[in-house]
Amino acid sequence: MLSTFPTATITGYSHLGPNFEQTNALKDYWAGRLDAEAFSQSMHSLRLNTYSRLRELGLGEDYSIPASYTHYDHVLDTALSVGLVASEPTGTNFDVDEYFAVARGMEHQVPFVPELEDSTRFRARPQHLLSLVAEAKAASHTIRPVLIGPVTLLALAKTSPGTSTSAFERLDELTTAYVDVISILAAAGVDWVQLDEPALTTDVDEHSDTELAEAASRAYATLSRANTRPQIFVTAPHGSLRGGLPALAHSGIDALGVDVSAATRAIDPDYIVRITAETPASVHLVAGAIDARSVLADELPTSLSVLQCLGRESLSVSTSTSLLLIPQPVSPDADLPAADSARACPAEEDVAEAKVTEVKALAKAHASSRVSRPHRPLRETGDPQQLVASHTVFRLGGQTMPVRLHKSSDGISVGSSQDLALIDRRGDAVAEEAFVLRQHGGDASTRLSRRRNL
């Protein structure tokens, strides 16, 4: 039986290491102080340490951790995996020396720009992905393989001079290679694979949104019809889908990741309505509500309201994009607007880890709030000064509240009982715990303030 999609996940995480272990290892490798075998062993340890840390932060469900590690560049990894860059993997992985020969020829161009020639022959080369899955499984982690999607890969590609065909005229050939890759992953016991399609939310000079959407519809319909395949999770980070929304939603994929962060909603206020209207119930929705591009703490109550507006009994919570792109922490003396300074994560805090914690907290909040009826008046069931923000991590004054039941003796000010309503969590050992919600314009939001003595 195939696994269900995890309730809390992220779409990517830094491969550099908390102390820049990969950066230092790369310097030693390129300087000749570290050979390929020693470099590979160092990266093996780094990956397993990362998986363990993410599990400690709350990503303990199968397939909640993406296999987003790369030696250098995700586009290059995918190009090698589908034969867009010719290679002959050794054993069960990339040849490290060959990989870095290609990477160093990029002249610091990230992401890698694949080059298409008439002689290019797409072939499945999933050894690197299989290696990541196997090493994680041996350490009791069930991870989700990640590839750049076929539409984005071709949108990034350029054709060599004299090439007789355009990039998207090769879409069907490329999609066949993707089918082979995911079929091999399925045969290896993988239940979920992630394909990232940022080209569908961004402006691509050479290709119209209509062209990209049509390509997505065709490619993912083919992938979805594969006889042997894992469940397909497609992400659309960095903004809102346009023509790509119905194209993906009706292509037969199993899960769709959408960026519903505050930044995206501000640019496209109707995006939530369009997602709700276009996405069938058969497609599991993964809401990227936690902004992975901002060091500011998420306004979790507002994000909870957004999840409720999506109208799904069952959905998952994620980051809006990969946490590889998270900016640096904010210094205490940074010149921020007053409205933002109270939400800024402290400079000494690992912001990426804080975002993972927020994802897990929001997923728990959504699971608890399903007993509520967000579009009808909330009933008050008790004194809000007695039960506050139960079993959920809220960031207040730049700090994280402990994951436990907070009572009035903790010194938390939550406003008057007229402003707040409590929603019971019934049926388990934490039945007395409650969520503090405030009804405003049909949406539920939370207003908590932290006193200095906490």
XYZ file of N, CA and C in Angstrom, residues 300-425:
378
model
N 1.522 32.960 12.228
C 0.864 31.661 12.151
C -0.654 31.738 12.175
N -1.267 32.608 12.986
C -2.738 32.678 12.954
C -3.288 33.076 11.592
N -2.600 34.019 10.931
C -3.038 34.412 9.592
C -2.878 33.255 8.613
N -1.761 32.547 8.725
C -1.543 31.397 7.848
C -2.577 30.302 8.105
N -2.956 30.125 9.361
C -3.999 29.148 9.682
C -5.311 29.528 9.006
N -5.609 30.805 9.003
C -6.817 31.275 8.333
C -6.774 30.982 6.839
N -5.589 31.156 6.242
C -5.431 30.863 4.810
C -5.697 29.390 4.537
N -5.173 28.526 5.375
C -5.412 27.088 5.199
C -6.891 26.763 5.275
N -7.586 27.400 6.207
C -9.024 27.160 6.341
C -9.773 27.649 5.112
N -9.308 28.750 4.520
C -9.966 29.272 3.320
C -9.800 28.347 2.111
N -8.776 27.502 2.145
C -8.599 26.557 1.044
C -9.682 25.477 1.043
N -10.377 25.331 2.175
C -11.553 24.474 2.217
C -11.281 22.986 2.103
N -10.114 22.537 2.565
C -9.780 21.113 2.488
C -9.783 20.500 3.876
N -10.474 19.385 4.034
C -10.407 18.657 5.287
C -8.997 18.127 5.510
N -8.381 17.691 4.419
C -7.042 17.132 4.516
C -6.119 17.876 3.559
N -5.109 18.503 4.119
C -4.057 19.103 3.308
C -2.766 19.082 4.108
N -1.667 19.381 3.452
C -0.369 19.390 4.113
C 0.183 20.801 4.125
N 1.088 21.045 5.062
C 1.716 22.349 5.217
C 3.180 22.233 4.832
N 3.658 23.254 4.143
C 5.038 23.248 3.687
C 5.601 24.666 3.692
N 6.876 24.754 3.357
C 7.481 26.051 3.065
C 7.096 26.476 1.652
N 7.165 27.774 1.405
C 6.790 28.288 0.085
C 7.791 27.883 -0.984
N 9.027 27.703 -0.597
C 10.080 27.252 -1.497
C 11.157 26.577 -0.655
N 12.249 26.205 -1.275
C 13.312 25.516 -0.536
C 13.936 26.433 0.504
N 14.284 25.869 1.641
C 14.962 26.626 2.685
C 16.435 26.857 2.368
N 16.906 26.328 1.263
C 18.248 26.655 0.806
C 18.376 28.152 0.558
N 17.256 28.790 0.206
C 17.286 30.200 -0.186
C 17.015 31.161 0.960
N 16.905 30.652 2.185
C 16.554 31.524 3.301
C 17.645 32.573 3.495
N 17.267 33.842 3.663
C 18.282 34.887 3.897
C 18.967 34.707 5.237
N 20.009 35.479 5.440
C 20.739 35.423 6.700
C 19.900 36.011 7.822
N 20.148 35.578 9.067
C 19.415 36.127 10.208
C 19.600 37.636 10.331
N 18.656 38.268 11.000
C 18.672 39.716 11.172
C 19.418 40.073 12.446
N 20.334 40.992 12.334
C 21.070 41.459 13.503
C 20.151 42.257 14.412
N 20.373 42.219 15.745
C 19.505 42.958 16.672
C 19.465 44.456 16.397
N 20.566 45.007 15.837
C 20.586 46.451 15.588
C 20.233 46.796 14.136
N 19.661 45.821 13.407
C 19.256 46.088 12.029
C 18.152 47.138 11.990
N 18.171 47.960 10.951
C 17.192 49.046 10.807
C 15.961 48.505 10.105
N 15.021 47.968 10.894
C 13.788 47.405 10.354
C 12.607 48.274 10.739
N 11.549 48.281 9.932
C 10.327 48.968 10.349
C 9.821 48.404 11.663
N 9.166 49.235 12.431
C 8.699 48.812 13.754
C 7.807 47.586 13.676
N 6.981 47.496 12.624
C 6.047 46.369 12.499
C 6.778 45.058 12.280
N 7.996 45.138 11.701
C 8.739 43.926 11.400
C 9.759 43.569 12.469
N 10.261 44.562 13.184
C 11.348 44.295 14.122
C 10.937 43.332 15.221
N 9.657 43.369 15.637
C 9.196 42.469 16.699
C 9.119 41.032 16.226
N 9.034 40.828 14.907
C 8.903 39.478 14.361
C 10.228 38.927 13.846
N 11.273 39.750 13.817
C 12.537 39.303 13.259
C 13.162 38.217 14.121
N 13.671 37.174 13.487
C 14.349 36.111 14.221
C 15.684 36.638 14.726
N 16.081 36.292 15.940
C 17.357 36.752 16.467
C 18.516 36.301 15.594
N 19.594 37.089 15.562
C 20.730 36.798 14.692
C 21.377 35.471 15.037
N 21.327 35.080 16.314
C 21.982 33.847 16.708
C 21.131 32.613 16.428
N 19.915 32.800 15.988
C 19.019 31.669 15.756
C 19.185 31.129 14.347
N 19.088 29.815 14.189
C 19.100 29.197 12.876
C 17.724 29.416 12.260
N 17.653 30.316 11.291
C 16.364 30.713 10.734
C 15.709 29.550 9.995
N 16.512 28.759 9.279
C 15.947 27.616 8.559
C 15.289 26.642 9.528
N 15.938 26.389 10.657
C 15.343 25.501 11.647
C 14.067 26.107 12.221
N 14.062 27.418 12.432
C 12.857 28.074 12.935
C 11.700 27.911 11.951
N 11.988 27.954 10.653
C 10.946 27.786 9.639
C 10.388 26.359 9.664
N 11.258 25.375 9.872
C 10.781 23.991 9.979
C 9.847 23.859 11.175
N 10.221 24.480 12.291
C 9.377 24.455 13.482
C 8.025 25.096 13.207
N 8.019 26.178 12.441
C 6.758 26.843 12.104
C 5.880 25.964 11.227
N 6.485 25.263 10.286
C 5.723 24.334 9.441
C 5.013 23.300 10.301
N 5.752 22.707 11.220
C 5.168 21.675 12.079
C 4.075 22.265 12.967
N 4.316 23.463 13.506
C 3.318 24.100 14.363
C 2.034 24.397 13.599
N 2.182 24.892 12.375
C 1.000 25.224 11.578
C 0.234 23.966 11.186
N 0.946 22.896 10.884
C 0.269 21.627 10.563
C -0.529 21.126 11.753
N 0.041 21.224 12.968
C -0.689 20.826 14.167
C -1.901 21.727 14.386
N -1.705 23.016 14.160
C -2.811 23.953 14.345
C -3.959 23.655 13.387
N -3.616 23.329 12.150
C -4.663 23.021 11.172
C -5.393 21.740 11.537
N -4.645 20.738 11.995
C -5.281 19.487 12.408
C -6.239 19.728 13.562
N -5.860 20.597 14.488
C -6.726 20.898 15.629
C -7.926 21.737 15.233
N -7.726 22.657 14.302
C -8.796 23.607 13.967
C -9.873 23.009 13.100
N -9.666 21.767 12.605
C -10.694 21.168 11.753
C -11.987 20.897 12.511
N -11.944 20.957 13.853
C -13.183 20.795 14.604
C -13.992 22.081 14.614
N -13.345 23.175 14.153
C -14.036 24.466 14.140
C -14.792 24.654 12.847
N -15.596 25.695 12.795
C -16.305 26.067 11.575
C -15.925 27.508 11.279
N -14.838 27.722 10.512
C -14.265 29.042 10.383
C -15.161 30.074 9.728
N -16.155 29.654 8.983
C -17.016 30.619 8.318
C -18.311 30.885 9.088
N -18.377 30.386 10.313
C -19.525 30.659 11.167
C -18.995 31.185 12.497
N -19.799 31.880 13.275
C -19.300 32.430 14.534
C -18.722 31.347 15.428
N -17.577 31.677 16.039
C -16.946 30.737 16.958
C -17.550 30.923 18.341
N -17.798 29.824 19.018
C -18.405 29.933 20.332
C -17.326 29.984 21.404
N -17.544 30.792 22.413
C -16.593 30.877 23.498
C -16.894 29.774 24.509
N -15.869 28.982 24.830
C -16.088 27.833 25.712
C -15.371 27.989 27.037
N -14.725 29.103 27.252
C -14.026 29.270 28.526
C -13.304 30.582 28.584
N -12.603 30.802 29.677
C -11.869 32.033 29.869
C -10.561 31.954 29.091
N -10.346 32.822 28.106
C -9.132 32.742 27.309
C -7.871 33.016 28.102
N -7.985 33.581 29.297
C -6.804 33.769 30.118
C -6.352 32.468 30.770
N -7.178 31.434 30.713
C -6.842 30.175 31.378
C -6.189 29.171 30.428
N -6.594 29.183 29.160
C -6.035 28.247 28.201
C -5.604 29.016 26.962
N -4.318 28.989 26.658
C -3.800 29.819 25.577
C -2.843 29.025 24.691
N -3.079 29.086 23.380
C -2.126 28.557 22.394
C -1.604 27.184 22.749
N -2.472 26.265 22.979
C -2.066 24.956 23.469
C -1.373 24.118 22.410
N -0.317 23.445 22.835
C 0.355 22.438 22.025
C 0.810 22.957 20.677
N 1.079 24.242 20.583
C 1.487 24.830 19.322
C 2.600 25.832 19.564
N 3.559 25.874 18.681
C 4.647 26.834 18.807
C 4.250 28.115 18.097
N 4.139 29.200 18.843
C 3.924 30.510 18.247
C 5.162 31.355 18.508
N 5.565 32.156 17.547
C 6.704 33.016 17.743
C 6.215 34.374 18.221
N 6.672 34.746 19.382
C 6.236 35.978 20.021
C 7.455 36.775 20.433
N 7.510 38.015 19.983
C 8.637 38.842 20.341
C 9.960 38.258 19.900
N 9.958 37.570 18.761
C 11.186 37.014 18.229
C 11.624 35.722 18.878
N 10.809 35.144 19.764
C 11.161 33.904 20.420
C 10.049 32.882 20.220
N 10.408 31.634 20.449
C 9.446 30.552 20.276
C 8.854 30.150 21.618
N 7.525 30.124 21.675
C 6.877 29.677 22.902
C 7.067 28.170 23.039
N 7.291 27.665 24.258
C 7.444 26.223 24.448
C 6.199 25.467 23.993
N 6.408 24.247 23.530
C 5.286 23.438 23.071
C 4.629 22.784 24.286
N 3.739 23.484 24.905
C 3.011 22.965 26.058
C 1.795 23.848 26.280
N 0.995 23.473 27.237
C -0.194 24.246 27.564
C 0.197 25.470 28.388
N -0.207 26.650 27.927
C 0.082 27.877 28.651
C -1.150 28.314 29.424
N -0.954 28.687 30.683
C -2.053 29.130 31.522
C -1.822 30.566 31.971
N -2.800 31.117 32.633
C -2.720 32.519 33.004
C -1.521 32.807 33.895
N -1.094 31.823 34.669
C 0.043 32.030 35.554
C 1.347 32.237 34.790
N 1.350 31.925 33.490
C 2.544 32.127 32.698
C 2.740 33.579 32.311
N 1.766 34.410 32.556
C 1.905 35.824 32.271
C 1.716 36.204 30.820
N 0.879 35.472 30.087
C 0.622 35.794 28.689
C -0.643 36.637 28.600
N -0.546 37.743 27.915
C -1.710 38.599 27.724
C -2.351 38.269 26.391
N -3.611 37.957 26.392
C -4.279 37.548 25.151
C -5.467 38.426 24.803
N -5.646 39.525 25.525
C -6.773 40.386 25.221
C -8.008 39.963 25.994
N -9.112 40.590 25.701
C -10.327 40.341 26.461
C -11.049 39.104 25.963
N -11.931 38.588 26.808
C -12.691 37.409 26.415
C -13.651 37.721 25.284
N -13.984 39.011 25.101
C -14.862 39.375 23.992
C -14.133 39.239 22.646
N -12.818 39.363 22.685
C -12.042 39.297 21.448
C -11.723 37.876 21.018
N -11.847 36.933 21.943
C -11.313 35.607 21.707
C -12.357 34.516 21.848
N -12.126 33.421 21.195
C -12.968 32.237 21.378
C -12.066 31.029 21.453
N -12.501 30.029 22.148
C -11.719 28.811 22.301
C -12.377 27.677 21.533
N -11.531 26.884 20.897
C -12.036 25.721 20.166
C -11.514 24.479 20.853
N -12.413 23.624 21.313
C -12.011 22.443 22.058
C -11.276 21.442 21.176
N -10.324 20.728 21.773
C -9.723 19.554 21.143
C -10.193 18.369 21.953
